[in-house]
Short mmCIF file of C-alpha atoms and ligand atoms in Angstrom, two decimals:
data_model
loop_
_atom_site.label_atom_id
_atom_site.label_comp_id
_atom_site.label_asym_id
_atom_site.label_seq_id
_atom_site.Cartn_x
_atom_site.Cartn_y
_atom_site.Cartn_z
CA UNK A 1 -25.94 -16.32 6.03
CA UNK A 2 -28.55 -13.91 4.75
CA UNK A 3 -26.73 -10.61 4.97
CA UNK A 4 -23.10 -9.58 4.71
CA UNK A 5 -21.68 -6.12 5.37
CA UNK A 6 -18.35 -4.98 3.96
CA UNK A 7 -16.80 -1.96 5.67
CA UNK A 8 -14.31 -0.18 3.39
CA UNK A 9 -15.25 0.49 -0.24
CA UNK A 10 -11.86 0.25 -1.85
CA UNK A 11 -9.70 -2.50 -3.32
CA UNK A 12 -10.00 -5.23 -0.67
CA UNK A 13 -13.67 -4.43 -0.01
CA UNK A 14 -14.67 -4.49 -3.67
CA UNK A 15 -12.71 -7.65 -4.48
CA UNK A 16 -14.31 -9.42 -1.51
CA UNK A 17 -17.81 -8.28 -2.56
CA UNK A 18 -17.18 -9.48 -6.12
CA UNK A 19 -16.00 -12.83 -4.78
CA UNK A 20 -19.10 -13.26 -2.62
CA UNK A 21 -21.35 -12.77 -5.64
CA UNK A 22 -19.18 -14.88 -7.97
CA UNK A 23 -19.22 -17.73 -5.45
CA UNK A 24 -23.00 -17.66 -5.19
CA UNK A 25 -23.91 -15.46 -2.24
CA UNK A 26 -27.32 -14.02 -3.18
CA UNK A 27 -28.33 -12.43 0.13
CA UNK A 28 -28.24 -8.77 1.11
CA UNK A 29 -24.81 -7.27 0.53
CA UNK A 30 -24.06 -3.81 1.95
CA UNK A 31 -20.81 -1.97 1.29
CA UNK A 32 -20.01 0.97 3.57
CA UNK A 33 -17.34 3.47 2.57
CA UNK A 34 -16.23 6.74 4.08
CA UNK A 35 -15.27 8.26 0.73
CA UNK A 36 -18.04 9.57 -1.52
CA UNK A 37 -16.49 8.01 -4.60
CA UNK A 38 -17.10 4.52 -5.92
CA UNK A 39 -14.04 2.26 -5.45
CA UNK A 40 -10.95 3.48 -7.29
CA UNK A 41 -7.35 2.45 -7.63
CA UNK A 42 -4.59 4.10 -5.61
CA UNK A 43 -1.27 3.23 -7.35
CA UNK A 44 -1.84 5.76 -10.21
CA UNK A 45 -2.26 8.51 -7.59
CA UNK A 46 1.51 8.80 -7.17
CA UNK A 47 2.25 8.01 -10.81
CA UNK A 48 0.11 8.52 -13.93
CA UNK A 49 -2.67 10.66 -12.44
CA UNK A 50 -0.28 12.79 -10.40
CA UNK A 51 1.82 13.44 -13.50
CA UNK A 52 -1.26 14.34 -15.54
CA UNK A 53 -0.62 11.50 -18.01
CA UNK A 54 -3.94 9.91 -17.03
CA UNK A 55 -7.24 11.58 -16.41
CA UNK A 56 -8.85 10.79 -13.05
CA UNK A 57 -11.61 8.94 -14.89
CA UNK A 58 -9.15 6.07 -15.35
CA UNK A 59 -9.02 5.49 -11.59
CA UNK A 60 -12.28 3.53 -10.96
CA UNK A 61 -11.77 -0.14 -10.14
CA UNK A 62 -14.93 -1.21 -11.97
CA UNK A 63 -17.33 0.20 -14.53
CA UNK A 64 -20.73 1.48 -13.43
CA UNK A 65 -22.36 -1.51 -15.15
CA UNK A 66 -20.11 -3.98 -13.34
CA UNK A 67 -20.89 -2.33 -9.99
CA UNK A 68 -24.61 -2.35 -10.80
CA UNK A 69 -24.48 -6.07 -11.57
CA UNK A 70 -23.18 -6.82 -8.07
CA UNK A 71 -26.54 -5.78 -6.60
CA UNK A 72 -24.96 -4.02 -3.64
CA UNK A 73 -26.57 -1.60 -1.20
CA UNK A 74 -23.93 1.12 -1.27
CA UNK A 75 -23.49 3.34 1.78
CA UNK A 76 -20.87 5.70 0.37
CA UNK A 77 -19.89 8.83 2.26
CA UNK A 78 -20.69 6.92 5.48
CA UNK A 79 -18.14 6.27 8.16
CA UNK A 80 -18.49 3.26 10.44
CA UNK A 81 -17.99 4.41 14.02
CA UNK A 82 -18.81 1.31 16.02
CA UNK A 83 -19.26 -2.44 15.91
CA UNK A 84 -21.54 -4.51 18.15
CA UNK A 85 -20.73 -8.17 17.75
CA UNK A 86 -23.49 -9.49 19.98
CA UNK A 87 -26.27 -7.63 18.13
CA UNK A 88 -24.37 -8.08 14.81
CA UNK A 89 -24.54 -4.37 13.91
CA UNK A 90 -22.28 -1.73 12.43
CA UNK A 91 -23.03 1.79 13.64
CA UNK A 92 -22.49 4.65 11.19
CA UNK A 93 -21.54 8.28 11.89
CA UNK A 94 -25.09 9.42 11.01
CA UNK A 95 -26.39 7.12 13.80
CA UNK A 96 -27.89 4.64 11.33
CA UNK A 97 -27.29 0.93 11.83
CA UNK A 98 -26.38 -1.79 9.34
CA UNK A 99 -27.15 -5.29 10.57
CA UNK A 100 -25.25 -8.33 9.32
CA UNK A 101 -24.80 -12.06 9.68
CA UNK A 102 -21.28 -11.86 8.26
CA UNK A 103 -18.82 -8.96 8.26
CA UNK A 104 -15.78 -8.15 6.13
CA UNK A 105 -13.44 -5.50 7.55
CA UNK A 106 -11.54 -3.72 4.78
CA UNK A 107 -10.98 -0.21 6.15
CA UNK A 108 -7.37 0.01 4.98
CA UNK A 109 -5.04 2.63 6.33
CA UNK A 110 -4.55 6.38 6.39
CA UNK A 111 -1.44 8.54 6.19
CA UNK A 112 0.39 9.62 9.30
CA UNK A 113 0.72 13.37 9.49
CA UNK A 114 3.25 15.72 11.02
CA UNK A 115 1.35 17.36 13.89
CA UNK A 116 0.95 21.11 13.58
CA UNK A 117 0.79 21.12 9.77
CA UNK A 118 -2.94 20.36 9.44
CA UNK A 119 -3.93 23.94 8.59
CA UNK A 120 -0.89 24.93 6.54
CA UNK A 121 -1.72 25.26 2.83
CA UNK A 122 0.64 23.47 0.49
CA UNK A 123 1.38 20.59 2.90
CA UNK A 124 -0.07 17.28 1.76
CA UNK A 125 -0.27 13.59 2.40
CA UNK A 126 -1.27 11.27 -0.44
CA UNK A 127 -3.87 8.57 0.04
CA UNK A 128 -7.01 9.65 -1.82
CA UNK A 129 -7.86 10.84 -5.30
CA UNK A 130 -8.71 14.24 -3.81
CA UNK A 131 -5.22 14.41 -2.25
CA UNK A 132 -3.71 13.57 -5.63
CA UNK A 133 -5.73 16.17 -7.52
CA UNK A 134 -4.87 18.86 -4.98
CA UNK A 135 -1.13 18.09 -5.21
CA UNK A 136 -1.32 17.97 -8.98
CA UNK A 137 -3.04 21.37 -9.11
CA UNK A 138 -0.24 22.79 -6.96
CA UNK A 139 2.43 21.16 -9.14
CA UNK A 140 0.75 22.68 -12.21
CA UNK A 141 0.86 26.09 -10.59
CA UNK A 142 4.61 25.61 -11.14
CA UNK A 143 5.99 25.86 -7.68
CA UNK A 144 9.73 26.11 -7.76
CA UNK A 145 10.56 23.90 -4.81
CA UNK A 146 8.95 20.66 -3.70
CA UNK A 147 10.05 18.99 -0.47
CA UNK A 148 9.13 15.34 0.05
CA UNK A 149 9.36 14.17 3.65
CA UNK A 150 10.10 10.43 3.88
CA UNK A 151 11.85 8.42 1.18
CA UNK A 152 9.59 5.38 1.36
CA UNK A 153 8.05 4.03 -1.84
CA UNK A 154 5.24 6.61 -2.00
CA UNK A 155 7.63 9.48 -1.24
CA UNK A 156 10.11 8.21 -3.83
CA UNK A 157 7.36 7.98 -6.46
CA UNK A 158 6.11 11.49 -5.72
CA UNK A 159 9.70 12.77 -5.93
CA UNK A 160 10.16 11.02 -9.29
CA UNK A 161 6.88 12.35 -10.69
CA UNK A 162 7.60 15.91 -9.52
CA UNK A 163 11.11 15.77 -10.97
CA UNK A 164 9.77 14.52 -14.30
CA UNK A 165 7.42 17.51 -14.32
CA UNK A 166 10.52 19.69 -14.16
CA UNK A 167 10.20 20.73 -10.51
CA UNK A 168 13.03 21.17 -8.06
CA UNK A 169 12.78 18.30 -5.56
CA UNK A 170 14.42 17.72 -2.20
CA UNK A 171 13.62 14.50 -0.36
CA UNK A 172 14.35 14.20 3.36
CA UNK A 173 14.82 10.83 5.04
CA UNK A 174 15.58 10.19 8.69
CA UNK A 175 17.35 6.86 8.05
CA UNK A 176 20.96 7.03 6.77
CA UNK A 177 19.98 4.90 3.77
CA UNK A 178 16.42 4.74 2.41
CA UNK A 179 14.79 1.29 2.52
CA UNK A 180 17.71 -0.05 4.57
CA UNK A 181 15.35 -1.65 7.07
CA UNK A 182 13.64 -3.61 4.29
CA UNK A 183 16.32 -4.15 1.68
CA UNK A 184 19.59 -3.90 3.59
CA UNK A 185 22.19 -1.20 3.01
CA UNK A 186 23.54 -2.22 -0.40
CA UNK A 187 20.17 -2.43 -2.16
CA UNK A 188 18.82 0.54 -0.21
CA UNK A 189 21.71 2.56 -1.61
CA UNK A 190 20.78 1.50 -5.15
CA UNK A 191 17.28 2.93 -4.57
CA UNK A 192 18.85 6.15 -3.30
CA UNK A 193 21.12 6.27 -6.34
CA UNK A 194 18.15 6.08 -8.71
CA UNK A 195 16.90 9.31 -7.15
CA UNK A 196 20.39 10.92 -7.26
CA UNK A 197 20.82 9.87 -10.91
CA UNK A 198 17.77 11.93 -11.83
CA UNK A 199 18.66 15.03 -9.86
CA UNK A 200 16.58 14.61 -6.70
CA UNK A 201 18.40 16.28 -3.82
CA UNK A 202 18.21 13.47 -1.26
CA UNK A 203 19.09 14.41 2.33
CA UNK A 204 19.46 11.33 4.53
CA UNK A 205 20.13 10.78 8.21
CA UNK A 206 18.24 13.94 9.14
CA UNK A 207 14.73 14.59 10.39
CA UNK A 208 12.24 17.40 10.08
CA UNK A 209 12.24 19.81 13.05
CA UNK A 210 9.36 21.98 11.79
CA UNK A 211 7.34 22.91 8.74
CA UNK A 212 6.70 26.65 8.75
CA UNK A 213 4.88 29.40 6.92
CA UNK A 214 2.04 31.87 7.18
CA UNK A 215 -1.18 30.66 5.63
CA UNK A 216 0.90 28.72 3.15
CA UNK A 217 4.03 26.67 3.68
CA UNK A 218 7.28 28.55 3.18
CA UNK A 219 10.05 26.38 4.57
CA UNK A 220 11.04 23.06 6.12
CA UNK A 221 13.55 23.21 8.96
CA UNK A 222 15.65 20.08 9.43
CA UNK A 223 16.99 18.73 12.71
CA UNK A 224 20.55 19.70 11.71
CA UNK A 225 19.43 23.32 11.32
CA UNK A 226 19.23 23.33 7.51
CA UNK A 227 16.39 25.45 6.14
CA UNK A 228 14.78 24.27 2.91
CA UNK A 229 12.58 26.82 1.17
CA UNK A 230 9.43 25.06 0.05
CA UNK A 231 6.35 25.86 -2.04
CA UNK A 232 4.82 22.39 -1.75
CA UNK A 233 5.53 19.71 0.86
CA UNK A 234 4.39 16.11 0.50
CA UNK A 235 4.66 14.05 3.67
CA UNK A 236 5.09 10.30 3.17
CA UNK A 237 5.97 8.98 6.60
CA UNK A 238 3.88 5.83 6.65
CA UNK A 239 0.31 4.88 7.44
CA UNK A 240 -1.83 3.75 10.37
CA UNK A 241 -4.53 1.11 10.01
CA UNK A 242 -8.12 2.41 10.30
CA UNK A 243 -9.27 0.49 13.36
CA UNK A 244 -10.65 3.17 15.72
CA UNK A 245 -14.23 2.14 14.91
CA UNK A 246 -13.50 -1.34 16.29
CA UNK A 247 -12.54 -0.15 19.76
CA UNK A 248 -14.58 -1.90 22.43
CA UNK A 249 -15.97 -4.40 19.92
CA UNK A 250 -14.10 -7.34 21.44
CA UNK A 251 -11.96 -7.87 18.32
CA UNK A 252 -8.23 -7.75 18.92
CA UNK A 253 -6.74 -4.57 17.50
CA UNK A 254 -2.96 -4.43 17.54
CA UNK A 255 -1.40 -2.57 14.61
CA UNK A 256 -4.36 -3.73 12.51
CA UNK A 257 -7.18 -6.19 13.11
CA UNK A 258 -5.62 -9.38 14.39
CA UNK A 259 -6.91 -12.44 12.52
CA UNK A 260 -6.13 -16.12 12.65
CA UNK A 261 -4.20 -17.76 9.84
CA UNK A 262 -7.36 -18.02 7.73
CA UNK A 263 -8.23 -14.26 8.06
CA UNK A 264 -10.96 -14.83 10.66
CA UNK A 265 -11.05 -11.99 13.21
CA UNK A 266 -14.14 -13.05 15.20
CA UNK A 267 -17.28 -15.15 14.78
CA UNK A 268 -18.29 -14.70 11.13
CA UNK A 269 -15.99 -11.68 10.92
CA UNK A 270 -13.05 -11.59 8.52
CA UNK A 271 -10.56 -8.89 7.56
CA UNK A 272 -8.53 -8.15 4.43
CA UNK A 273 -6.11 -5.68 2.91
CA UNK A 274 -4.01 -2.98 4.58
CA UNK A 275 -6.02 -3.20 7.84
CA UNK A 276 -5.55 -6.95 8.44
CA UNK A 277 -2.78 -8.62 10.43
CA UNK A 278 -2.48 -12.35 10.42
CA UNK A 279 0.08 -15.15 10.92
CA UNK A 280 1.43 -16.07 7.51
CA UNK A 281 2.70 -19.61 8.09
CA UNK A 282 4.89 -19.53 5.00
CA UNK A 283 7.14 -16.93 6.61
CA UNK A 284 6.45 -17.83 10.23
CA UNK A 285 5.56 -14.19 10.82
CA UNK A 286 2.49 -12.23 11.92
CA UNK A 287 2.24 -9.63 9.18
CA UNK A 288 0.25 -6.69 7.91
CA UNK A 289 0.87 -6.01 4.24
CA UNK A 290 0.32 -2.65 2.54
CA UNK A 291 0.42 -3.83 -1.06
CA UNK A 292 -2.10 -3.76 -3.88
CA UNK A 293 -1.79 -7.47 -4.70
CA UNK A 294 -2.42 -8.46 -1.10
CA UNK A 295 -5.60 -6.37 -0.92
CA UNK A 296 -6.88 -8.30 -3.95
CA UNK A 297 -5.82 -11.79 -2.86
CA UNK A 298 -6.76 -11.40 0.78
CA UNK A 299 -10.10 -9.86 -0.21
CA UNK A 300 -10.84 -13.01 -2.21
CA UNK A 301 -9.56 -15.32 0.53
CA UNK A 302 -11.46 -13.58 3.33
CA UNK A 303 -14.74 -13.63 1.37
CA UNK A 304 -14.38 -17.37 0.77
CA UNK A 305 -13.46 -17.95 4.42
CA UNK A 306 -16.70 -16.24 5.43
CA UNK A 307 -18.90 -18.02 2.88
CA UNK A 308 -17.58 -21.56 3.18
CA UNK A 309 -16.54 -21.59 6.84
CA UNK A 310 -13.40 -23.49 5.80
CA UNK A 311 -10.32 -22.39 7.72
CA UNK A 312 -7.83 -22.62 4.86
CA UNK A 313 -4.68 -20.70 5.88
CA UNK A 314 -3.76 -17.64 3.83
CA UNK A 315 -0.07 -18.02 2.99
CA UNK A 316 0.87 -15.66 0.15
CA UNK A 317 4.32 -14.57 -0.95
CA UNK A 318 3.63 -10.81 -0.73
CA UNK A 319 4.86 -8.64 -3.57
CA UNK A 320 4.60 -5.09 -4.82
CA UNK A 321 5.95 -2.79 -7.48
CA UNK A 322 7.02 0.83 -7.49
CA UNK A 323 7.60 2.96 -10.59
CA UNK A 324 10.32 5.58 -10.23
CA UNK A 325 11.58 7.38 -13.32
CA UNK A 326 12.23 4.70 -15.95
CA UNK A 327 12.69 1.92 -13.37
CA UNK A 328 10.09 -0.63 -12.32
CA UNK A 329 11.17 -1.79 -8.88
CA UNK A 330 9.52 -4.98 -7.63
CA UNK A 331 9.96 -6.84 -4.39
CA UNK A 332 8.51 -10.24 -3.54
CA UNK A 333 8.88 -12.07 -0.23
CA UNK A 334 9.99 -10.82 3.18
CA UNK A 335 13.47 -9.35 3.15
CA UNK A 336 15.46 -7.95 6.08
CA UNK A 337 18.86 -6.40 6.71
CA UNK A 338 21.35 -9.17 7.34
CA UNK A 339 19.83 -11.50 4.72
CA UNK A 340 22.20 -13.08 2.22
CA UNK A 341 21.95 -11.11 -1.07
CA UNK A 342 23.04 -12.38 -4.47
CA UNK A 343 22.61 -10.74 -7.87
CA UNK A 344 21.09 -13.48 -10.01
CA UNK A 345 20.85 -11.54 -13.26
CA UNK A 346 21.95 -8.19 -14.68
CA UNK A 347 24.08 -5.56 -12.98
CA UNK A 348 23.62 -2.83 -10.40
CA UNK A 349 25.57 -0.36 -12.58
CA UNK A 350 22.95 -0.63 -15.33
CA UNK A 351 20.20 -0.44 -12.69
CA UNK A 352 18.75 -3.52 -14.33
CA UNK A 353 19.09 -6.62 -12.19
CA UNK A 354 17.42 -9.07 -9.87
CA UNK A 355 18.79 -9.77 -6.38
CA UNK A 356 17.81 -12.88 -4.45
CA UNK A 357 17.56 -12.76 -0.64
CA UNK A 358 18.23 -15.81 1.53
CA UNK A 359 17.91 -16.60 5.24
CA UNK A 360 18.54 -19.82 7.15
CA UNK A 361 19.00 -21.77 3.93
CA UNK A 362 15.75 -20.57 2.37
CA UNK A 363 14.96 -18.21 -0.48
CA UNK A 364 13.00 -15.39 1.21
CA UNK A 365 12.93 -12.57 -1.30
CA UNK A 366 13.63 -11.27 -4.76
CA UNK A 367 14.20 -7.63 -5.68
CA UNK A 368 14.00 -6.62 -9.33
CA UNK A 369 14.93 -3.44 -11.14
CA UNK A 370 13.29 -3.65 -14.59
CA UNK A 371 13.28 -7.47 -14.31
CA UNK A 372 9.59 -8.41 -13.98
CA UNK A 373 9.98 -11.88 -15.45
CA UNK A 374 12.70 -12.83 -12.99
CA UNK A 375 10.75 -11.48 -10.04
CA UNK A 376 7.77 -13.64 -10.95
CA UNK A 377 9.98 -16.70 -11.54
CA UNK A 378 11.65 -16.41 -8.15
CA UNK A 379 8.33 -15.63 -6.50
CA UNK A 380 7.15 -18.93 -7.97
CA UNK A 381 10.16 -20.64 -6.39
CA UNK A 382 9.22 -19.12 -3.01
CA UNK A 383 5.69 -20.37 -3.49
CA UNK A 384 7.17 -23.84 -3.95
CA UNK A 385 9.22 -23.44 -0.75
CA UNK A 386 12.59 -23.33 -2.56
CA UNK A 387 15.82 -23.53 -0.56
CA UNK A 388 18.64 -21.03 -1.12
CA UNK A 389 20.62 -23.74 -2.93
CA UNK A 390 17.63 -24.45 -5.23
CA UNK A 391 17.47 -20.74 -6.07
CA UNK A 392 21.21 -20.55 -6.81
CA UNK A 393 20.95 -23.69 -8.93
CA UNK A 394 18.06 -22.06 -10.84
CA UNK A 395 20.18 -18.91 -11.33
CA UNK A 396 23.01 -20.93 -12.89
CA UNK A 397 20.76 -22.57 -15.48
C1 FAD B 1 -0.49 6.83 -3.65
C2 FAD B 1 -0.43 5.34 -3.50
C3 FAD B 1 0.31 4.58 -4.40
C4 FAD B 1 0.41 3.20 -4.25
N1 FAD B 1 1.16 2.48 -5.13
C5 FAD B 1 1.27 1.16 -4.97
C6 FAD B 1 2.08 0.40 -5.87
O1 FAD B 1 2.69 0.94 -6.79
N2 FAD B 1 2.18 -0.94 -5.67
C7 FAD B 1 1.53 -1.56 -4.64
O2 FAD B 1 1.65 -2.79 -4.50
N3 FAD B 1 0.75 -0.88 -3.78
C8 FAD B 1 0.61 0.47 -3.93
N4 FAD B 1 -0.17 1.17 -3.06
C9 FAD B 1 -0.84 0.46 -1.95
C10 FAD B 1 -2.22 -0.04 -2.32
O3 FAD B 1 -2.95 0.93 -3.03
C11 FAD B 1 -2.95 -0.43 -1.03
O4 FAD B 1 -2.27 -1.55 -0.51
C12 FAD B 1 -4.42 -0.74 -1.26
O5 FAD B 1 -5.13 0.41 -1.65
C13 FAD B 1 -5.05 -1.32 0.00
O6 FAD B 1 -6.41 -1.52 -0.22
P1 FAD B 1 -7.45 -1.63 0.98
O7 FAD B 1 -8.78 -1.81 0.33
O8 FAD B 1 -6.98 -2.62 1.97
O9 FAD B 1 -7.38 -0.23 1.74
P2 FAD B 1 -7.63 1.25 1.23
O10 FAD B 1 -7.29 1.36 -0.22
O11 FAD B 1 -6.94 2.12 2.22
O12 FAD B 1 -9.19 1.46 1.38
C14 FAD B 1 -9.85 1.49 2.60
C15 FAD B 1 -11.16 2.25 2.40
O13 FAD B 1 -11.89 2.16 3.61
C16 FAD B 1 -12.44 3.44 3.91
N5 FAD B 1 -12.62 3.55 5.36
C17 FAD B 1 -11.68 3.71 6.31
N6 FAD B 1 -12.23 3.75 7.55
C18 FAD B 1 -13.56 3.63 7.36
C19 FAD B 1 -14.68 3.61 8.24
N7 FAD B 1 -14.54 3.70 9.58
N8 FAD B 1 -15.91 3.48 7.70
C20 FAD B 1 -16.09 3.36 6.36
N9 FAD B 1 -15.06 3.38 5.47
C21 FAD B 1 -13.81 3.50 5.96
C22 FAD B 1 -11.39 4.41 3.39
O14 FAD B 1 -11.97 5.68 3.18
C23 FAD B 1 -10.95 3.73 2.11
O15 FAD B 1 -11.72 4.11 1.01
C24 FAD B 1 -0.28 2.56 -3.18
C25 FAD B 1 -1.04 3.32 -2.28
C26 FAD B 1 -1.11 4.69 -2.42
C27 FAD B 1 -1.91 5.51 -1.43
#
């Protein structure tokens, strides 16, 4: 292979490009990214940078020297709009063409929006550094009332950060219990209680009927008729994978780019990160994972898949963390409502515990509140294919 193109200049794209060079690829390497900025990290956008504790200059994923050393042809500020697999070409929005022998798709995901709010000032989604800086500027203008729509992990982090800045925060969640569909009702309620404990006004089991105002947002109307006055609204209702540019390419797009178990999406085409969906044999599930660690690991795996041609399956135990107030919440594995749940250390009352999840005799997940060591230990057990009994035996030791 003489030339490789990476589309998506963020975490998965950069880690795959670094891997190609580290593993000896010395051909032409082009990285195409829609954002103008060099690759930067997203987790601080809802935490340290949003709160103002970190300057934005701490966001880059690599130093200028490190990027320089990769000898990459950067096409930043360029959106890929089409892919021709027979001619091996990516078409960009400015009509230019990037040819390739191998292709890495790492275009991630973008926030879903609430239609009709696009032109209303003070209504935000949070995916980019620019989004973060705009929200932060509005928070610093000391609005009185912040409404967060969606109590997922990003929404919950924004709510926590806003509350810690002394703002009045209401969070609206359609589900009766936040995170219930991932963690089950008991643990979902613990997440809700963390928000209650710190004074977030959490409204559950109710949707948003409309977001209204003149030029600027003034209120959020809920489906039960409640009117919430609002100066800033942050919408965190999930993401959609960025796959439009692949339409008609012949690749299978179905809630992400569908890959085989080794991350191969087509001939000499691999995908990684938030955009990729693949069968993870460890969990017997076709999954798309929106976590930082997966973007790193799958970026590495996909790059090696492309370079070596070896179809090694990618079988991670996915995990992520979320920082909310003084709690570090971590989840590893694939949990579902109905799983067996057992506290293996600590107590819910102290909000410091680890809960193991089991299904069909297997350990399938571990949830930690300020228990990073336990989460990693049990993740290790999952990596080793531990049964539920093994995990309970480990807990007793
Ligand atoms: C605010 C926030 C906080 C987070 N916090 C955590 C956390 O605490 N823990 C955790 O595990 N995970 C967290 N995540 C998730 C984590 O950041 C993502 O999983 C990770 O960024 C995925 O990396 P990626 O490279 O696959 O995709 P992305 O980071 O989405 O990058 C994709 C890139 O591709 C570009 N692109 C898209 N379409 C095109 C196109 N057609 N042409 C060219 N370029 C294109 C995009 O502009 C973008 O720069 C957080 C995410 C956000 C937004």
